[in-house]
Each structure stands twice: as C-alpha cells, then as structure tokens.
Amino acid sequence: MSELVLGLDVGGTGSRIALAPLDPASGALPDAGDGAGSAASRRELTGPRVHIGPEGSSAPAVVDALLDHAAEAWPEVFDLAAGDHRLRGVALGATGLASLVDEPETLPRRMAERLSVPAAAAIDAVTAHLGALDGAGGAIVALGTGAVAVGHPGSTLPSAAGERTGSAACPAGWRRVDGWGHLLGDRGGGAWLGRRGLEEALRAHDGVDPAGAALLAAGRERLGAPADWPAQLYTRDDRAGVLAGFAADVVALAASGDVVSGRLVEAAGREAAASALAALTPEHPGRVVLTGGLAAAGGALTAGFTAEIAARRPETEIAAVAGDPLDGALHLARLAAASGIVTQEGFLWT
Amino acid sequence: MSELVLGLDVGGTGSRIALAPLDPASGALPDAGDGAGSAASRRELTGPRVHIGPEGSSAPAVVDALLDHAAEAWPEVFDLAAGDHRLRGVALGATGLASLVDEPETLPRRMAERLSVPAAAAIDAVTAHLGALDGAGGAIVALGTGAVAVGHPGSTLPSAAGERTGSAACPAGWRRVDGWGHLLGDRGGGAWLGRRGLEEALRAHDGVDPAGAALLAAGRERLGAPADWPAQLYTRDDRAGVLAGFAADVVALAASGDVVSGRLVEAAGREAAASALAALTPEHPGRVVLTGGLAAAGGALTAGFTAEIAARRPETEIAAVAGDPLDGALHLARLAAASGIVTQEGFLWT
C-alpha cells in the first residue's frame, strides 16, 4: 500500500497540485498507468490563478477547483472507501493568505474535512522556504512577481530518524519581511524591477533622462507606443503581472550591457539580500537562499545579492535552492501527516 | 444681455462646473438671486469623480451629470429659446482624456450639440496650464494625485486688443511630459510621494532600514497596523488616491524635520522641475509654474524645485500661479467662443 500526500501551490500567475509519496526517501509513486508516472517523485496538475477583487482573494475557490481537478484525475486516491493507496496529509501554500483571505484557518479545515486527513495551509513564502531549504533553518528570499523573505529555525520530518526534537517537527519562529505587494514594497521582485524599467523608459521618452533609451525601445517592442501603456496597465486587475512581464526585458538588457538596466537588476539583488538578512533572527541558522523565478536571472542580480550579503553580514552562508514551492507544499503535507505543525498566525494554519 | 461661458473640470477626486462672463474684464455675473452671485467672477457646482474600470474612464458620464446638474441649477442659461443671458462657449478639462477615453473628440461634439455653442475638451494638464499661466506661454507642472507637465507657446483672447496674432488665438504646439499614472511615472506627484513614504515606513517595519521610523508611526496612525495596509490598498479602485492621502503625512513630517521625509519631499520638487523643463521647447517662453494641490506644501518641495531649475536652466523664470484648472476651463471656453482653438491630438479637441 502506498502512503501519499497532496501539495497545492496557489499563486498570482497560476496554481498547481501535486501527489507524492509520504516518505520522500521511497521515491516511488503509484503507477499512473500512463507510462510516465512511476519514476517521478511527484505527479502534477495545473489550475487557475488567484484574482484579487473588491471581495478579496479568490484563493479558496482556486483550492476547490484544484481538488475537483485532482479527484477527477486521480480517483483512486480520493476514493476513501477503497483502493490500495492511502492519503496521509494535504497542505497548501497560497499568495496573499495572511492579508487578503478572510479567516485563512478555514482553508485547512475545509481540506481536512473533504479528504479526512490532517491538513495545513501556509503563505506561499513558507512553502517556498520549506522547498528551497528542504526544511532546514535559515532565510529565503523569493523573487517572483512579488518579493518576500522568511526566516525559520528549521523543521525535521519524523522519517529522519534521530533528528526529531520532541513532538513538534515544525516549531513556531517564522519571521516574514516584505511581501507588501507592488505598491508598497516587494522590493527586488519582478513587478518592482519591471516598474522601474518602465519608469526609466518613460524618463527617456519624456526627454528628462536619455539613459533609459534601450529600455524605451524594449518597452515599445513589448507594449507598443508609450501613449498606449497606461490603458494596457490601469484597466487590468493583474497590474503586477504586466509590470513583472517587463522585468524579463530589463534582465535581458542588463545581460547585454545596458548600464541603466544593469544598475536596476543589481539593485534588485541588493534589495533581496537586505530582506533575507532582515528575516533572520538570532534563533535562525545564518543561511540564506535566493529563489523564485527572477532568481534564475543570475548575472547582475546574483552579483548584487552576494555583494550586499558580504557588505552587511559576510559570515552568512549562501545556499543553493533544493526544491520549488510545490516541493515545499508536499514537505508541509508530510509535516501535517506527522501532526508536527505549530500554527503561527500570519504564516501557517492547521 | 450677459454673454456667458461654461467650464468643466473633471478629475479623479471630484468634478466641478463653473459659469462665468465671456469677457473676464467685465467681472460681473448675472445675479443668481441668492444674494451671493453678483460679485463673484464665477459660480460653481460640484459633481462626481472619475472612475477607471475595465471599460476605461467614466469621464463622459461625469460630463453628462455635471451638465444635468447645471441645467437644473441655472435654467435661465440653458433655456435656448428665452432669457436675457446668452451662452457663448463651453470647455472641459478632464483627467485621462487622451489615454483612457475612447474617441475624446466626441466629448466636445456632444457638449456643442446639447448647448448649441462652440465647445472644446482638453486633458486636465492643458486646463491647468491655461489657468496657472492665464493663457501665457511657458510650462506648468501640476502635482496633484498624479504629476504632469505641459508646455505651450501661449494663447491670446480676442478681447486683448492688439495682441491677437492672426485668427488662431490658441495655436498648436502643446508638449506633454509625464502624466503616466502612479505605476509608470507621475514623478513627484501625491501618489508618487505617498507610495515612497509608505515604502520607507515598511523598510523600517521590516528591520531593513530604521530611518523611516517616523513615517511608520504616521502610517500606523492613518492606516492602522501594517499587516492591514495591503487589504486597504489592493482591493480599492482608487489606489492612487489612497497613496496620495499619505503624501500629506510625508509633507508634515518633512516640515517637522524628519530627515527621510524631507529628502522625499525635496526629491518630489526636483522631479517636478525636471518635468517642467522637459516640457519646454525652443518655441516656448522660458517660464515655469509649479501648481496643483501638492504645490501648496512649500518648504522642501519648493526648495527642491528651485534648486533643480537653478542647476539645469538657471535663466528660467519661475512664475506664480494665476488661477486654477477651472479658471483654465473657462479660459478655454472663451477661446472656443472665439473659434480660436486648433485641435491637437492628445491634448485638445474641438
């Protein structure tokens, strides 16, 4: 009999749900019968993105849609009465869970009732942390459309024999920095970088500062004439996504040697480093990871990140990314299965 | 018989309509019968603000509402068949007219048809210019919720005998700088300043930079705990207005000596100066005016503005504000009455 967990990753550009073994060391998933599943450490489905409107976040509806989708695709796992697979836990990481969802604690309750297994829900930064550090202690800074850093003392899975500290495998002690959204912060994230790139482009267009000429050319290519940019942006409800779309152009220009773009990308890396260090408390190991879609930019971003760490706290270890937020959600589901999670308001609910 | 004009000022925080004499030198309005009207150079009514949604701007609906309101309040002016007053022209200045209203040229047509007089519509920066410089040439930069600068060679009213240049009293030659909205520019405006203030407040809250401590305290007073700020901002459709609301706190802190706030307010003044100078072409007189609600801040804002003008183009005259955008709309209505307006796409339509 296979013991399984479900992980959900719900974000502003899309959502995913994954099925994986309870014991990550087993490495084996029940064969999907499609000739692709048995070797994979997880099997995934995609779902809709979260919308933010006057009533708040649509995250609860996205969770329902993902579970419906999974029940259809993997009926043997969801059939509670029969089958030789057994679901042991479910966990969710979602954007805006602390600030834009009313009563986030109802989400794990709904999942636990529907699936009759222990459940947990966390802000997406927590699942990013659990994925990137594979449960180890330290701080991660995730640069996607937004930017957020979180620190944690570290958690251990019960299967890691001998390392278990008491009954709590995932203690409290989460600390968050930034994640304020594209108008208030998200310093160094995709929307932040894209917005600054478009600002410099329009400074060049306005004749205020010609240094942004290459950014202006890139903006014209992506968005057309500057006169049409406001209408494309302000009438959309995913403004941050539109801004973040331009971050790819800023990164490409920086790589090709454009001075202003290089300065902006390096500044993004420096902002990320400052947030990561601020997320570390004395109880956290001195370890940081730069993660998220924008982290792949490398180059000036990595240079800014490492330079700022060296300037502020040179003894800090810069670790590599172990896994993605969906891995983190699966990790959280395993912690939930072991009843090892301590609820911490603003971060994590069971 | 009194010859009259109507001016409309339609903005993101409210709208106004005014009735005034065709000849500004006459200084007399027909008695409203309310004991207050005869001495005033204009009589006003207020109306709703513009909303920006997925369908664009609600400016056309606001114009209809203002004209309905005026027809009710001033029936003698709108009664085309009788009365001893005669309407000679109508003009409108509106926010987002060039970028967020489809076919802005239909607005003056609708007004002209309804009132049977010559009509004009302009972006709000043009009416701000005509009001602040009383039709003279130069550039204005208007700092309200947003920020925009426009330059113009100057216009003359037919009543200013001897100064009239040919038949065109208001030639083409408008040039706009900025006005890109709170996500792309509006450099130095209220939303720009408020956003930067809140960013610094959250840097202090996050432990990244303690310098914004006073801004954080002010933010708590205005918006409550930082954890509640995103929900107050991102679920609203007047995000720029919420941001601009905090600009008042930044200005107050700057006046009381807070270093970070002072630097932000001074930077706003410098941005305004850079935009104003960029709006001047060689055909415009070398004259600039700082105007709009935020301009009243004085102090560090004025210091930044004058310092940047002195650094970039010290020969430029810094003029005082002659009138407000509603005065500018009335000025435009007088130009329309004289058939002296040249349509210029993106600025001004007849």
XYZ file of C-alpha atoms in Angstrom:
700
model
C 0.000 0.000 0.000
C 1.332 3.428 -0.985
C 1.047 6.193 1.550
C 0.612 9.548 -0.221
C 0.447 13.304 0.365
C -1.058 16.172 -1.654
C 0.540 19.603 -2.034
C -1.054 22.756 -3.508
C 0.723 25.879 -4.737
C -1.698 28.758 -5.426
C -0.300 31.931 -6.950
C -0.979 35.067 -8.918
C 0.064 33.585 -12.262
C -1.339 30.070 -11.863
C -1.768 27.169 -9.462
C -0.613 23.548 -9.198
C -1.482 20.466 -7.209
C 0.917 17.530 -6.749
C 0.717 13.972 -5.480
C 3.822 12.417 -3.901
C 4.848 9.588 -1.540
C 4.557 10.229 2.181
C 8.142 9.017 2.558
C 10.271 11.109 0.193
C 13.089 8.532 0.531
C 10.879 5.899 -1.104
C 10.990 7.912 -4.313
C 8.200 5.824 -5.794
C 4.741 6.964 -6.855
C 1.977 4.511 -7.703
C 1.969 3.941 -11.460
C -0.439 6.330 -13.165
C -0.977 3.821 -15.938
C 0.164 6.468 -18.412
C 3.687 5.165 -18.643
C 5.119 8.380 -17.161
C 4.215 8.376 -13.515
C 6.064 5.590 -11.785
C 9.536 7.093 -11.976
C 8.527 10.632 -10.956
C 8.834 11.797 -7.362
C 5.600 13.740 -7.831
C 2.706 13.947 -10.282
C 1.149 17.367 -11.023
C -1.890 19.134 -12.390
C -2.317 22.847 -13.083
C -5.209 25.156 -12.213
C -6.374 28.772 -12.383
C -4.577 31.810 -10.960
C -5.760 33.833 -7.968
C -7.727 37.015 -8.673
C -7.806 39.932 -6.237
C -11.007 41.943 -6.311
C -13.187 44.102 -4.081
C -14.188 40.950 -2.121
C -10.554 39.963 -1.508
C -8.727 36.916 -2.848
C -10.226 34.068 -4.875
C -7.763 31.581 -3.262
C -10.498 29.453 -1.607
C -12.219 28.955 -4.969
C -8.896 28.037 -6.594
C -8.314 25.412 -3.880
C -11.735 23.877 -4.559
C -11.027 23.835 -8.301
C -7.667 22.110 -7.800
C -9.175 19.447 -5.531
C -12.020 18.844 -8.012
C -9.457 18.503 -10.768
C -7.350 16.091 -8.704
C -10.377 13.987 -7.726
C -11.153 13.528 -11.408
C -7.554 12.774 -12.448
C -6.619 10.549 -9.512
C -9.924 8.893 -8.429
C -8.129 6.016 -6.668
C -6.514 8.435 -4.194
C -9.749 10.273 -3.447
C -11.873 7.145 -3.059
C -11.825 6.971 0.729
C -13.623 3.609 0.903
C -11.402 1.517 -1.323
C -8.135 1.289 -3.255
C -4.678 0.320 -2.183
C -3.369 3.897 -1.905
C -3.826 5.893 1.226
C -3.722 9.694 1.531
C -1.980 10.794 4.768
C -1.855 14.574 4.554
C -2.569 17.660 2.451
C -1.050 21.128 2.516
C -1.414 24.397 0.669
C 0.822 27.387 0.034
C -1.031 30.431 -1.283
C -0.308 34.031 -2.162
C -1.970 36.704 -0.034
C -3.239 34.177 2.505
C -2.408 36.332 5.510
C -3.549 39.667 4.150
C -6.223 39.126 1.508
C -8.095 35.982 2.649
C -10.618 36.279 5.477
C -10.107 33.605 8.134
C -7.302 31.610 6.457
C -7.705 28.886 9.131
C -10.903 27.757 7.403
C -8.861 26.576 4.394
C -7.050 23.673 6.121
C -10.329 22.782 7.889
C -12.163 22.503 4.568
C -9.378 20.398 3.069
C -9.213 18.133 6.169
C -12.993 17.579 6.111
C -13.115 16.844 2.405
C -10.146 14.443 2.432
C -10.320 13.110 6.020
C -6.575 13.646 6.565
C -4.517 16.198 8.535
C -4.187 19.465 6.613
C -2.186 22.681 6.752
C -2.218 25.981 4.871
C 0.609 28.493 4.693
C 1.509 31.717 2.983
C 3.403 30.991 -0.215
C 6.635 32.258 1.311
C 6.529 29.440 3.896
C 6.163 26.729 1.250
C 8.891 28.456 -0.779
C 11.104 28.261 2.329
C 10.329 24.602 3.000
C 11.033 23.776 -0.648
C 14.168 25.866 -1.132
C 15.828 24.780 2.135
C 14.217 21.300 2.226
C 13.060 22.073 5.761
C 16.425 23.297 7.034
C 16.748 26.512 9.027
C 17.692 29.916 7.606
C 16.042 32.532 5.435
C 14.865 32.504 1.866
C 14.002 35.447 -0.292
C 11.626 34.621 -3.127
C 11.654 36.919 -6.154
C 8.682 36.163 -8.374
C 6.129 38.754 -9.446
C 6.436 39.924 -5.839
C 9.212 39.637 -3.285
C 9.132 38.200 0.210
C 11.689 36.857 2.651
C 11.042 34.447 5.506
C 13.262 33.015 8.184
C 12.695 29.882 10.263
C 14.735 27.856 12.796
C 14.237 24.665 10.757
C 11.922 21.632 10.785
C 12.555 17.889 10.718
C 10.437 15.111 9.273
C 9.787 12.109 11.561
C 11.343 9.810 8.955
C 14.695 11.486 9.562
C 15.378 9.159 12.489
C 17.331 10.512 15.426
C 16.970 14.161 14.381
C 13.481 14.601 15.757
C 13.273 17.201 18.511
C 10.355 16.331 20.783
C 6.943 16.037 19.167
C 6.996 19.305 17.227
C 8.700 18.685 13.893
C 7.995 22.251 12.652
C 8.239 24.727 15.526
C 6.988 28.320 15.538
C 9.538 31.049 14.939
C 8.634 32.122 11.397
C 9.591 35.685 10.540
C 8.456 37.500 7.399
C 9.987 40.527 5.684
C 8.304 42.380 2.796
C 5.648 40.700 0.651
C 3.778 44.004 0.755
C 2.680 43.929 -2.890
C 3.732 46.004 -5.881
C 2.585 49.354 -4.489
C 4.097 49.115 -1.007
C 7.246 47.035 -1.396
C 8.010 43.660 -2.972
C 11.461 45.157 -3.193
C 13.603 43.476 -5.829
C 10.719 41.382 -7.233
C 9.547 41.152 -10.829
C 6.882 43.867 -10.622
C 9.334 46.129 -8.760
C 12.004 45.625 -11.427
C 9.586 45.896 -14.343
C 8.037 49.073 -12.953
C 11.438 50.677 -12.514
C 12.411 49.667 -16.029
C 9.262 51.248 -17.479
C 9.808 54.377 -15.370
C 13.310 54.779 -16.814
C 11.936 54.124 -20.300
C 9.422 56.947 -19.868
C 12.066 59.286 -18.453
C 13.887 58.776 -21.752
C 10.651 59.237 -23.735
C 9.899 62.451 -21.824
C 13.349 63.892 -22.502
C 14.120 64.011 -18.777
C 16.977 61.481 -18.864
C 18.175 59.816 -22.074
C 19.915 56.960 -20.222
C 16.824 54.733 -20.487
C 16.820 54.722 -24.318
C 17.362 50.948 -24.620
C 14.598 50.303 -22.077
C 12.303 52.579 -24.089
C 12.998 50.567 -27.236
C 12.275 47.326 -25.350
C 9.074 48.807 -23.930
C 7.896 49.813 -27.410
C 8.538 46.297 -28.634
C 6.591 44.691 -25.779
C 3.800 47.210 -25.203
C 3.660 49.407 -28.308
C 3.725 53.213 -28.256
C 4.113 54.741 -24.763
C 0.813 56.587 -25.180
C -0.891 53.171 -25.103
C 0.852 51.893 -21.963
C -1.487 53.407 -19.341
C -4.597 51.869 -20.918
C -2.903 48.450 -21.020
C -1.982 48.660 -17.357
C -4.636 50.523 -15.371
C -7.654 48.740 -16.792
C -6.245 45.304 -15.852
C -6.637 43.593 -12.487
C -3.259 41.847 -12.807
C -1.227 45.060 -12.973
C 1.645 43.461 -11.055
C 1.833 40.675 -13.627
C 2.011 43.165 -16.505
C 4.822 45.028 -14.731
C 6.671 41.807 -13.956
C 6.433 40.811 -17.614
C 8.778 43.679 -18.439
C 11.331 42.506 -15.848
C 12.445 39.863 -18.370
C 13.387 42.672 -20.770
C 15.282 44.559 -18.064
C 17.224 41.391 -17.213
C 17.997 40.733 -20.899
C 19.199 44.312 -21.408
C 21.353 44.110 -18.296
C 22.951 40.928 -19.633
C 23.663 42.658 -22.936
C 25.473 45.506 -21.169
C 22.852 48.276 -20.878
C 24.074 50.402 -17.973
C 20.736 51.562 -16.535
C 19.238 48.060 -16.738
C 22.328 46.573 -15.112
C 22.019 49.056 -12.268
C 18.335 48.203 -11.749
C 18.930 44.433 -11.763
C 21.851 44.776 -9.365
C 19.665 46.915 -7.085
C 17.043 44.140 -7.138
C 19.670 41.680 -5.919
C 20.763 44.079 -3.172
C 17.159 44.596 -2.037
C 16.690 40.817 -1.931
C 19.791 40.402 0.222
C 18.695 43.122 2.655
C 15.290 41.440 3.030
C 16.809 37.962 3.508
C 19.138 39.184 6.251
C 16.324 41.082 7.961
C 14.304 37.847 8.031
C 16.981 36.080 10.096
C 16.656 36.228 13.884
C 19.385 35.089 16.320
C 17.479 31.764 16.633
C 17.848 31.025 12.900
C 20.946 29.458 11.312
C 22.923 32.076 9.369
C 21.977 30.725 5.973
C 20.184 32.432 3.050
C 18.802 31.262 -0.294
C 17.816 33.401 -3.258
C 14.875 31.761 -5.012
C 11.837 32.406 -7.228
C 11.510 32.806 -10.984
C 13.536 36.013 -11.135
C 16.466 34.396 -9.263
C 17.266 32.499 -12.474
C 18.388 35.830 -13.965
C 21.821 35.324 -12.401
C 24.367 37.908 -13.602
C 23.890 41.335 -12.063
C 21.133 40.003 -9.782
C 23.391 37.421 -8.158
C 26.248 39.932 -8.075
C 24.086 42.459 -6.211
C 22.806 39.779 -3.843
C 26.237 38.430 -2.890
C 27.767 41.919 -2.667
C 25.073 43.093 -0.258
C 25.377 39.961 1.913
C 29.159 40.445 2.012
C 28.744 44.113 2.956
C 26.161 43.523 5.690
C 26.898 40.072 7.181
C 29.796 38.327 5.437
C 29.660 35.256 7.721
C 26.291 34.248 6.198
C 26.169 31.041 4.160
C 24.571 31.434 0.717
C 22.951 28.072 -0.028
C 21.659 26.607 -3.303
C 17.945 26.039 -3.960
C 16.872 22.486 -3.002
C 13.301 22.493 -4.350
C 10.374 24.637 -5.515
C 7.291 25.833 -3.580
C 5.300 22.785 -4.671
C 8.021 20.600 -3.093
C 7.583 22.826 -0.049
C 3.822 22.225 -0.009
C 4.477 18.465 -0.151
C 7.004 18.855 2.672
C 4.341 20.703 4.661
C 1.832 17.926 3.926
C 4.322 15.398 5.337
C 4.731 17.541 8.455
C 0.935 17.716 8.723
C 0.704 13.919 8.409
C 3.091 13.664 11.370
C 0.958 16.197 13.297
C 4.149 18.167 13.714
C 2.968 21.636 12.793
C 2.574 24.535 15.192
C 0.098 27.132 13.902
C 1.595 30.615 13.675
C -0.765 33.472 12.848
C 0.200 35.179 9.601
C 2.234 32.214 8.373
C 0.809 28.774 8.934
C -2.549 27.312 9.938
C -3.707 23.753 10.697
C -27.662 90.882 -22.069
C -24.912 88.856 -20.368
C -22.659 86.749 -22.526
C -21.525 83.651 -20.608
C -19.241 80.639 -20.806
C -19.240 77.266 -19.023
C -16.110 75.466 -17.820
C -15.853 71.881 -16.540
C -13.029 70.347 -14.507
C -13.293 66.549 -14.252
C -10.806 64.729 -12.038
C -10.031 61.640 -10.041
C -11.131 63.111 -6.728
C -14.183 65.096 -7.880
C -15.508 67.375 -10.595
C -16.751 70.948 -10.921
C -18.639 73.094 -13.398
C -18.496 76.889 -13.446
C -20.397 79.700 -15.100
C -18.560 82.957 -15.856
C -18.789 86.031 -18.101
C -17.478 85.706 -21.650
C -15.453 88.866 -21.068
C -13.314 88.291 -17.970
C -12.670 92.029 -17.729
C -16.378 92.621 -17.117
C -16.042 90.776 -13.813
C -19.813 90.605 -13.464
C -22.036 87.554 -13.384
C -25.809 87.752 -13.675
C -27.334 87.848 -10.200
C -28.198 84.349 -9.052
C -30.934 85.732 -6.870
C -29.273 84.099 -3.898
C -27.523 87.230 -2.752
C -24.095 85.748 -3.370
C -23.641 85.549 -7.100
C -23.372 89.030 -8.492
C -19.940 89.881 -7.119
C -18.276 86.558 -7.961
C -16.252 86.147 -11.154
C -17.610 82.605 -11.446
C -20.389 80.467 -9.964
C -19.707 76.747 -9.355
C -21.306 73.366 -8.751
C -19.599 70.115 -7.812
C -20.094 66.610 -9.213
C -18.822 63.025 -9.014
C -15.238 61.860 -9.513
C -13.999 59.830 -12.473
C -13.769 56.044 -12.046
C -11.340 53.931 -14.057
C -12.534 50.393 -14.719
C -12.179 47.604 -17.247
C -14.253 49.689 -19.706
C -11.971 52.717 -19.356
C -12.827 56.096 -17.879
C -16.247 57.272 -16.705
C -15.448 60.858 -17.775
C -18.242 61.061 -20.405
C -20.837 60.088 -17.766
C -19.418 62.667 -15.344
C -19.750 65.369 -18.028
C -23.409 64.448 -18.571
C -24.030 64.548 -14.812
C -22.427 67.993 -14.487
C -24.449 69.407 -17.395
C -27.671 67.929 -15.936
C -26.805 69.482 -12.604
C -26.068 72.861 -14.193
C -29.282 72.794 -16.262
C -31.223 72.335 -13.066
C -29.340 74.986 -11.092
C -29.104 77.586 -13.864
C -32.196 77.033 -16.022
C -32.089 80.551 -17.476
C -28.704 79.850 -19.094
C -29.783 76.521 -20.572
C -33.103 77.794 -21.902
C -32.051 78.329 -25.509
C -35.353 79.925 -26.536
C -35.588 82.700 -23.990
C -33.869 84.630 -21.249
C -31.539 87.611 -21.377
C -28.359 85.582 -20.849
C -26.555 84.009 -23.738
C -24.122 81.112 -23.562
C -21.214 81.576 -25.995
C -18.904 78.634 -25.325
C -18.239 75.566 -23.196
C -14.997 73.732 -22.427
C -13.874 70.749 -20.434
C -10.609 69.665 -18.851
C -10.556 66.004 -17.807
C -8.117 63.509 -16.368
C -7.096 60.590 -18.598
C -8.812 62.073 -21.654
C -6.017 61.162 -24.037
C -5.239 57.677 -22.720
C -8.350 56.241 -21.076
C -11.274 57.738 -23.032
C -12.135 56.254 -26.425
C -12.572 58.931 -29.088
C -12.201 62.036 -26.884
C -13.303 64.209 -29.832
C -16.877 63.023 -29.264
C -16.972 64.907 -25.936
C -16.856 68.449 -27.359
C -19.281 67.352 -30.094
C -21.811 66.156 -27.528
C -21.466 69.352 -25.500
C -21.752 71.524 -28.635
C -24.878 69.689 -29.762
C -26.531 69.852 -26.372
C -25.783 73.550 -25.772
C -25.632 74.848 -29.385
C -22.368 76.721 -28.733
C -18.736 76.136 -29.716
C -17.113 73.549 -27.428
C -13.661 72.221 -26.614
C -12.265 69.410 -24.483
C -8.711 69.108 -23.199
C -6.610 66.917 -20.969
C -6.601 68.326 -17.452
C -2.985 69.419 -17.815
C -3.979 71.825 -20.595
C -6.668 73.496 -18.488
C -4.220 73.573 -15.564
C -1.770 75.362 -17.883
C -4.344 77.866 -19.143
C -5.406 78.575 -15.560
C -1.967 78.770 -13.945
C -0.406 80.945 -16.670
C -3.670 82.736 -17.610
C -3.027 81.787 -21.234
C 0.598 82.963 -21.315
C 3.365 80.791 -22.765
C 5.685 78.549 -20.782
C 5.381 75.254 -18.926
C 3.425 74.216 -15.894
C 3.923 71.154 -13.787
C 0.816 70.104 -11.864
C 1.335 67.989 -8.744
C -1.965 66.573 -7.589
C -2.618 62.872 -7.057
C -0.623 62.494 -10.264
C 2.005 64.664 -11.912
C 2.129 66.093 -15.397
C 3.935 68.951 -17.103
C 2.843 70.740 -20.265
C 4.414 73.479 -22.313
C 2.735 75.823 -24.795
C 3.799 78.893 -26.795
C 0.900 80.918 -25.330
C -2.625 81.935 -26.375
C -4.426 85.268 -26.567
C -8.092 86.081 -26.120
C -9.667 88.281 -28.794
C -10.661 90.814 -26.149
C -6.995 91.528 -25.502
C -6.957 94.060 -28.305
C -3.799 94.429 -30.344
C -2.236 91.193 -29.107
C -4.162 88.932 -31.397
C -1.949 87.012 -33.811
C -3.972 86.166 -36.910
C -7.171 84.235 -36.435
C -5.734 81.460 -34.234
C -5.825 82.626 -30.618
C -4.626 79.258 -29.260
C -2.099 77.712 -31.656
C -0.873 74.122 -31.661
C 2.485 73.421 -30.032
C 1.399 71.711 -26.819
C 4.013 69.382 -25.368
C 3.325 66.949 -22.513
C 5.779 65.320 -20.113
C 4.781 62.540 -17.680
C 1.157 62.060 -16.577
C 1.795 58.320 -16.903
C -0.125 57.356 -13.760
C 1.026 56.042 -10.400
C 2.603 52.833 -11.752
C 4.597 54.300 -14.625
C 5.561 57.799 -13.523
C 3.636 60.775 -12.145
C 7.046 61.643 -10.768
C 6.823 63.985 -7.812
C 3.021 63.780 -7.531
C 0.947 62.883 -4.484
C 0.669 59.144 -5.188
C 4.386 59.017 -6.005
C 5.286 60.771 -2.750
C 2.809 58.805 -0.642
C 3.976 55.487 -2.091
C 7.598 56.321 -1.365
C 6.677 57.326 2.166
C 4.863 54.043 2.778
C 7.775 52.109 1.266
C 10.189 53.755 3.700
C 7.754 53.090 6.550
C 7.711 49.388 5.673
C 11.506 49.266 5.354
C 11.573 50.432 8.963
C 8.874 47.918 9.944
C 10.807 45.118 8.239
C 14.032 45.973 10.044
C 15.773 46.740 6.746
C 16.330 50.458 7.403
C 15.269 52.170 10.639
C 15.404 55.670 9.096
C 11.687 55.538 8.213
C 10.547 55.164 11.844
C 8.586 58.441 11.908
C 6.892 57.548 8.619
C 5.972 54.157 10.077
C 4.353 55.848 13.071
C 2.412 58.164 10.750
C 1.354 55.212 8.601
C 0.060 53.353 11.659
C -1.945 56.413 12.642
C -3.519 56.800 9.200
C -3.909 53.167 8.090
C -3.594 51.020 11.214
C -1.232 48.055 11.578
C 0.996 47.446 8.525
C -0.455 43.937 8.140
C -3.750 45.633 7.212
C -2.298 48.011 4.625
C -2.342 45.673 1.596
C -6.032 44.853 2.016
C -6.869 48.568 2.252
C -4.979 49.331 -0.926
C -5.236 46.461 -3.409
C -8.963 45.899 -3.123
C -9.726 49.556 -3.970
C -10.056 51.029 -7.433
C -8.703 54.408 -6.308
C -5.306 53.086 -5.227
C -3.591 56.277 -6.375
C -5.885 58.328 -4.159
C -5.087 56.178 -1.112
C -1.371 56.576 -1.771
C -1.717 60.320 -2.294
C -3.550 60.597 1.014
C -0.334 59.653 2.771
C 1.608 62.381 0.938
C 0.105 64.883 3.387
C 1.792 62.993 6.240
C 5.115 62.910 4.408
C 4.900 66.675 3.850
C 4.002 67.293 7.508
C 6.898 65.126 8.728
C 9.290 66.906 6.378
C 8.175 70.256 7.799
C 8.779 68.965 11.322
C 12.350 67.985 10.457
C 12.146 64.238 9.702
C 15.188 63.595 7.515
C 13.828 60.811 5.283
C 10.555 62.673 4.682
C 12.438 65.863 3.886
C 14.535 64.007 1.332
C 11.425 62.519 -0.316
C 9.602 65.857 -0.495
C 12.681 67.587 -1.889
C 13.021 64.808 -4.474
C 9.392 65.413 -5.483
C 10.219 69.072 -6.118
C 13.282 68.101 -8.163
C 11.250 65.638 -10.254
C 8.658 68.357 -10.873
C 11.348 70.767 -12.048
C 12.894 68.203 -14.400
C 9.471 67.523 -15.928
C 8.636 71.230 -16.305
C 11.910 71.955 -18.094
C 11.474 68.921 -20.352
C 8.055 70.273 -21.349
C 9.588 73.497 -22.706
C 10.559 73.556 -26.382
C 12.627 76.333 -28.010
C 9.307 77.850 -29.217
C 8.029 78.299 -25.636
C 8.925 81.239 -23.374
C 11.394 80.161 -20.673
C 8.846 80.318 -17.862
C 7.667 77.595 -15.461
C 4.950 77.362 -12.812
C 4.635 74.773 -10.060
C 0.949 74.132 -9.422
C -1.577 71.572 -8.131
C -2.665 70.652 -4.626
C 0.725 69.331 -3.557
C 2.454 72.563 -4.638
C 0.989 74.230 -1.543
C 3.378 72.123 0.546
C 6.095 74.738 0.042
C 9.175 74.098 2.191
C 11.343 71.248 0.917
C 9.155 70.880 -2.188
C 9.752 74.461 -3.317
C 13.411 74.190 -2.311
C 13.868 71.074 -4.456
C 12.012 72.670 -7.353
C 14.017 75.897 -7.383
C 17.324 74.079 -6.793
C 16.754 71.778 -9.762
C 15.724 74.662 -12.044
C 18.862 76.570 -10.970
C 21.033 73.512 -11.607
C 19.578 72.689 -15.050
C 18.477 76.009 -16.582
C 19.066 78.957 -14.255
C 17.784 81.553 -16.785
C 14.228 80.155 -16.440
C 11.602 82.407 -14.880
C 9.646 80.790 -12.029
C 6.196 82.404 -12.157
C 3.378 82.464 -9.601
C 0.094 80.614 -10.127
C -2.547 82.883 -11.743
C -5.601 80.607 -11.479
C -6.842 77.035 -11.039
C -7.831 74.425 -13.669
C -11.468 75.553 -13.556
C -10.277 79.053 -14.475
C -8.359 77.313 -17.247
C -11.513 75.544 -18.475
C -13.303 78.911 -18.557
C -10.348 80.398 -20.453
C -10.621 77.515 -22.929
C -14.371 78.131 -23.269
C -13.621 81.782 -24.147
C -11.098 80.640 -26.753
C -13.738 78.221 -28.110
C -16.266 81.068 -28.272
C -13.759 82.993 -30.413
C -13.235 79.892 -32.617
C -9.567 80.285 -31.892
C -8.662 76.720 -30.952
C -6.501 74.421 -33.045
C -7.173 70.740 -32.272
C -4.045 68.873 -31.244
C -4.323 65.096 -30.828
C -3.558 64.012 -27.270
C -4.183 67.500 -25.827
C -7.125 69.406 -27.144
C -10.181 68.631 -29.257
C -12.948 70.815 -30.737
